[in-house]
Short mmCIF file of C-alpha atoms in Angstrom, two decimals:
data_model
loop_
_atom_site.label_atom_id
_atom_site.label_comp_id
_atom_site.label_asym_id
_atom_site.label_seq_id
_atom_site.Cartn_x
_atom_site.Cartn_y
_atom_site.Cartn_z
CA UNK R 116 -1.67 -10.36 17.31
CA UNK R 117 -3.48 -7.07 16.91
CA UNK R 118 -1.97 -6.13 13.59
CA UNK R 119 -0.33 -2.83 12.71
CA UNK R 120 -1.77 0.01 14.73
CA UNK R 121 -1.67 3.69 13.78
CA UNK R 122 -2.59 6.69 15.86
CA UNK R 123 -4.38 8.98 15.37
CA UNK R 124 -6.75 7.78 12.66
CA UNK R 125 -7.61 11.32 11.67
CA UNK R 126 -5.83 14.62 12.17
CA UNK R 127 -6.92 18.08 11.13
CA UNK R 128 -4.32 20.78 11.52
CA UNK R 129 -3.76 24.35 10.49
CA UNK R 130 -1.14 25.15 7.92
CA UNK R 131 2.20 25.79 9.55
CA UNK R 132 1.61 23.55 12.56
CA UNK R 133 3.67 20.46 13.36
CA UNK R 134 2.08 17.03 13.53
CA UNK R 135 3.32 13.64 14.69
CA UNK R 136 1.91 10.24 13.88
CA UNK R 137 2.64 6.95 15.58
CA UNK R 138 2.83 3.43 14.21
CA UNK R 139 3.01 0.24 16.25
CA UNK R 140 4.03 -2.67 14.03
CA UNK R 141 3.26 -6.31 14.58
CA UNK R 142 5.38 -7.20 17.58
CA UNK R 143 7.94 -9.54 16.03
CA UNK R 144 8.34 -7.57 12.80
CA UNK R 145 11.73 -5.91 12.48
CA UNK R 146 10.98 -4.03 9.24
CA UNK R 147 8.78 -0.97 9.17
CA UNK R 148 7.70 1.18 6.23
CA UNK R 149 5.93 4.50 5.79
CA UNK R 150 3.87 5.27 2.69
CA UNK R 151 1.82 8.29 1.67
CA UNK R 152 -1.40 8.04 -0.31
CA UNK R 153 -2.97 11.11 -1.86
CA UNK R 154 -6.50 11.22 -3.21
CA UNK R 155 -6.92 9.12 -6.32
CA UNK R 156 -3.41 7.73 -6.17
CA UNK R 157 -1.75 4.58 -4.98
CA UNK R 158 0.50 4.62 -1.92
CA UNK R 159 4.01 5.95 -2.44
CA UNK R 160 7.03 4.80 -0.46
CA UNK R 161 8.46 7.32 1.99
CA UNK R 162 10.94 5.54 4.21
CA UNK R 163 12.01 2.20 5.65
CA UNK R 164 13.48 0.98 8.93
CA UNK R 165 15.16 -2.24 9.80
CA UNK R 166 15.06 -2.42 13.58
CA UNK R 167 16.01 1.11 14.71
CA UNK R 168 18.05 1.97 11.61
CA UNK R 169 16.47 4.13 8.95
CA UNK R 170 17.94 2.54 5.83
CA UNK R 171 16.16 4.26 2.98
CA UNK R 172 14.36 7.54 2.37
CA UNK R 173 12.42 8.55 -0.70
CA UNK R 174 12.96 11.87 -2.44
CA UNK R 175 9.36 12.53 -1.43
CA UNK R 176 10.54 12.91 2.15
CA UNK R 177 11.40 16.60 2.28
CA UNK R 178 13.40 18.23 5.06
CA UNK R 179 10.15 18.97 6.88
CA UNK R 180 9.57 15.25 7.38
CA UNK R 181 11.40 13.16 9.93
CA UNK R 182 10.84 9.59 11.01
CA UNK R 183 12.22 7.70 13.95
CA UNK R 184 12.09 4.23 15.38
CA UNK R 185 14.07 4.71 18.59
CA UNK R 186 13.97 1.22 20.07
CA UNK R 187 13.20 -0.79 17.00
CA UNK R 188 9.57 -1.12 17.99
CA UNK R 189 7.10 1.73 17.37
CA UNK R 190 7.85 4.49 14.89
CA UNK R 191 6.89 8.15 14.64
CA UNK R 192 6.56 10.34 11.58
CA UNK R 193 6.71 14.08 12.16
CA UNK R 194 5.83 16.77 9.68
CA UNK R 195 6.98 20.27 10.53
CA UNK R 196 5.39 23.45 9.20
CA UNK R 197 2.60 21.55 7.46
CA UNK R 198 1.43 22.64 4.04
CA UNK R 199 -1.84 21.94 2.28
CA UNK R 200 0.00 19.59 -0.05
CA UNK R 201 0.76 17.36 2.91
CA UNK R 202 -2.90 16.40 3.15
CA UNK R 203 -2.95 12.66 2.55
CA UNK R 204 -3.35 9.26 4.13
CA UNK R 205 -0.15 8.16 5.84
CA UNK R 206 0.18 4.39 5.92
CA UNK R 207 2.51 2.30 8.00
CA UNK R 208 3.41 -1.29 7.19
CA UNK R 209 5.59 -3.91 8.80
CA UNK R 210 7.15 -7.18 7.76
CA UNK R 211 9.20 -9.93 9.23
CA UNK R 212 12.86 -10.16 8.24
CA UNK R 213 13.07 -12.48 5.26
CA UNK R 214 9.36 -12.21 4.66
CA UNK R 215 7.90 -10.76 1.50
CA UNK R 216 4.46 -9.80 2.69
CA UNK R 217 3.94 -6.37 4.26
CA UNK R 218 1.03 -5.84 6.64
CA UNK R 219 -0.55 -2.40 6.59
CA UNK R 220 -2.18 -0.39 9.31
CA UNK R 221 -5.42 1.51 8.81
CA UNK R 222 -3.60 4.74 8.19
CA UNK R 223 -3.69 8.27 9.53
CA UNK R 224 -5.64 10.71 7.41
CA UNK R 225 -4.13 14.19 7.62
CA UNK R 226 -6.06 17.26 6.54
CA UNK R 227 -4.21 20.57 6.48
CA UNK R 228 -6.53 23.59 6.44
CA UNK J 1414 12.96 1.12 -11.22
CA UNK J 1415 9.53 -0.34 -11.57
CA UNK J 1416 6.19 1.07 -12.59
CA UNK J 1417 2.64 -0.24 -12.48
CA UNK J 1418 -0.21 0.72 -14.77
CA UNK J 1419 -3.84 0.18 -13.92
CA UNK J 1420 -5.64 1.55 -16.94
CA UNK J 1421 -9.15 1.36 -15.50
CA UNK J 1422 -9.79 3.89 -12.77
CA UNK J 1423 -13.36 2.68 -12.27
CA UNK J 1424 -15.10 -0.56 -13.14
CA UNK J 1425 -18.86 -0.78 -12.59
CA UNK J 1426 -20.32 -4.27 -12.68
CA UNK J 1427 -23.58 -5.93 -11.72
CA UNK J 1428 -23.69 -8.42 -8.89
CA UNK J 1429 -22.95 -12.01 -9.92
CA UNK J 1430 -21.29 -10.84 -13.14
CA UNK J 1431 -17.63 -11.63 -13.86
CA UNK J 1432 -14.97 -8.93 -13.59
CA UNK J 1433 -11.39 -8.41 -14.67
CA UNK J 1434 -9.17 -5.64 -13.28
CA UNK J 1435 -6.14 -5.04 -15.43
CA UNK J 1436 -2.58 -4.54 -14.24
CA UNK J 1437 0.57 -4.15 -16.30
CA UNK J 1438 4.00 -3.58 -14.88
CA UNK J 1439 7.40 -2.52 -16.10
CA UNK J 1440 10.65 -3.66 -14.57
CA UNK J 1441 14.16 -4.44 -15.70
CA UNK J 1442 14.46 -7.21 -13.10
CA UNK J 1443 12.29 -10.02 -11.84
CA UNK J 1444 9.53 -8.96 -9.50
CA UNK J 1445 7.06 -10.11 -6.94
CA UNK J 1446 3.47 -9.12 -7.72
CA UNK J 1447 0.62 -8.30 -5.39
CA UNK J 1448 -3.00 -7.25 -5.34
CA UNK J 1449 -4.21 -5.24 -2.34
CA UNK J 1450 -7.78 -4.23 -1.54
CA UNK J 1451 -8.74 -1.04 0.28
CA UNK J 1452 -12.18 -0.46 1.76
CA UNK J 1453 -13.27 3.15 2.45
CA UNK J 1454 -11.14 4.86 5.11
CA UNK J 1455 -9.23 1.67 5.74
CA UNK J 1456 -5.68 0.51 5.18
CA UNK J 1457 -4.59 -2.02 2.60
CA UNK J 1458 -5.29 -5.72 2.86
CA UNK J 1459 -3.32 -8.23 0.85
CA UNK J 1460 -5.61 -10.09 -1.52
CA UNK J 1461 -3.10 -12.34 -3.26
CA UNK J 1462 0.51 -12.50 -4.33
CA UNK J 1463 2.74 -14.09 -6.93
CA UNK J 1464 6.24 -14.96 -5.79
CA UNK J 1465 7.20 -17.93 -7.95
CA UNK J 1466 5.86 -21.24 -9.20
CA UNK J 1467 2.37 -21.56 -10.64
CA UNK J 1468 1.42 -18.46 -12.58
CA UNK J 1469 -2.19 -18.67 -11.41
CA UNK J 1470 -2.75 -17.60 -7.82
CA UNK J 1471 -6.00 -17.59 -5.91
CA UNK J 1472 -7.43 -15.85 -2.87
CA UNK J 1473 -9.77 -17.32 -0.28
CA UNK J 1474 -12.69 -15.16 -1.42
CA UNK J 1475 -12.80 -16.25 -5.05
CA UNK J 1476 -10.40 -13.82 -6.71
CA UNK J 1477 -7.59 -15.09 -8.90
CA UNK J 1478 -4.75 -13.50 -10.81
CA UNK J 1479 -2.49 -14.81 -13.51
CA UNK J 1480 1.12 -13.76 -13.97
CA UNK J 1481 1.99 -13.37 -17.63
CA UNK J 1482 5.67 -12.64 -18.01
CA UNK J 1483 5.61 -12.11 -21.78
CA UNK J 1484 2.83 -9.54 -21.49
CA UNK J 1485 4.12 -8.19 -18.16
CA UNK J 1486 0.62 -8.43 -16.76
CA UNK J 1487 -1.03 -9.59 -13.55
CA UNK J 1488 -4.74 -9.16 -14.14
CA UNK J 1489 -7.22 -9.84 -11.34
CA UNK J 1490 -10.41 -11.77 -12.06
CA UNK J 1491 -13.47 -13.02 -10.27
CA UNK J 1492 -16.13 -15.11 -12.00
CA UNK J 1493 -19.02 -13.78 -9.91
CA UNK J 1494 -18.80 -10.60 -7.83
CA UNK J 1495 -20.73 -9.71 -4.70
CA UNK J 1496 -21.81 -6.35 -3.33
CA UNK J 1497 -19.22 -6.74 -0.60
CA UNK J 1498 -16.44 -6.72 -3.22
CA UNK J 1499 -17.03 -3.00 -3.75
CA UNK J 1500 -13.66 -1.44 -2.90
CA UNK J 1501 -10.51 -0.03 -4.43
CA UNK J 1502 -8.00 -2.53 -5.73
CA UNK J 1503 -4.29 -1.80 -6.06
CA UNK J 1504 -1.74 -3.77 -8.01
CA UNK J 1505 1.82 -3.57 -6.70
CA UNK J 1506 5.28 -4.86 -7.54
CA UNK J 1507 8.41 -5.37 -5.51
CA UNK J 1508 11.71 -6.22 -7.10
CA UNK J 1509 13.74 -9.09 -5.85
CA UNK J 1510 16.77 -6.96 -5.08
CA UNK J 1511 14.83 -5.19 -2.39
CA UNK J 1512 15.93 -2.24 -0.30
CA UNK J 1513 19.12 -1.87 1.67
CA UNK J 1514 19.17 -4.54 4.32
CA UNK J 1515 16.69 -6.71 2.47
CA UNK J 1516 13.48 -4.74 2.79
CA UNK J 1517 10.91 -4.82 0.02
CA UNK J 1518 9.62 -1.54 -1.33
CA UNK J 1519 6.24 -1.77 -3.00
CA UNK J 1520 5.46 0.27 -6.10
CA UNK J 1521 1.72 0.69 -6.52
CA UNK J 1522 -0.55 1.45 -9.42
CA UNK J 1523 -3.12 4.23 -9.17
CA UNK J 1524 -5.88 1.82 -8.23
CA UNK J 1525 -9.14 0.61 -9.74
CA UNK J 1526 -12.42 1.37 -8.01
CA UNK J 1527 -14.69 -1.65 -8.33
CA UNK J 1528 -18.34 -0.78 -7.85
CA UNK J 1529 -20.74 -3.69 -7.69
CA UNK J 1530 -24.37 -2.79 -8.37
CA UNK J 1531 -27.57 -4.72 -7.82
#
């Protein structure tokens, strides 16, 4: 068990560019969550998958954001036309169906310049 | 909807001194409660959780937290801190109704930076 893995760990991009992040959950976990953490704040829920189905999306997830989990395993989070306000740590977490505890990855830190 | 308040953004403390990090929550339904720790440029690690049963929960590294339903609090304490405890600590709640399909959305506080000094 290697835990939740996120790639890349850091990403610097120019405003207006598209970026994509990847999350590999713990292998047997069917639930996957994305959170965003801005400087000085706690993580905020973005979206949630059960297997390949995206079941909930926060109002924080604007139209420029899209998340997928095509085969119920890894997930990607894409941000189109990045803005400086998108600069944040993007955290992925996974949990086992019926389990309460969520396990977090180390996050992807995005800097939009 | 739930909310979490961590009133102390920073708590400086000397090594071997006791510490308490405060957490209050608001919810119209019963909740699960968690404390997570975040080291610099790292993700979140679960420190301890309250699901049900005994209101006092303990972690393996000496932290404890007590659920107080009447005061809607879940304060984190350690009787003697170590330099290695320097980190940011987040209190979080998850309501029992969960998300569609049974997922559990965590609502976090803004965090408390614990700085242990020699």
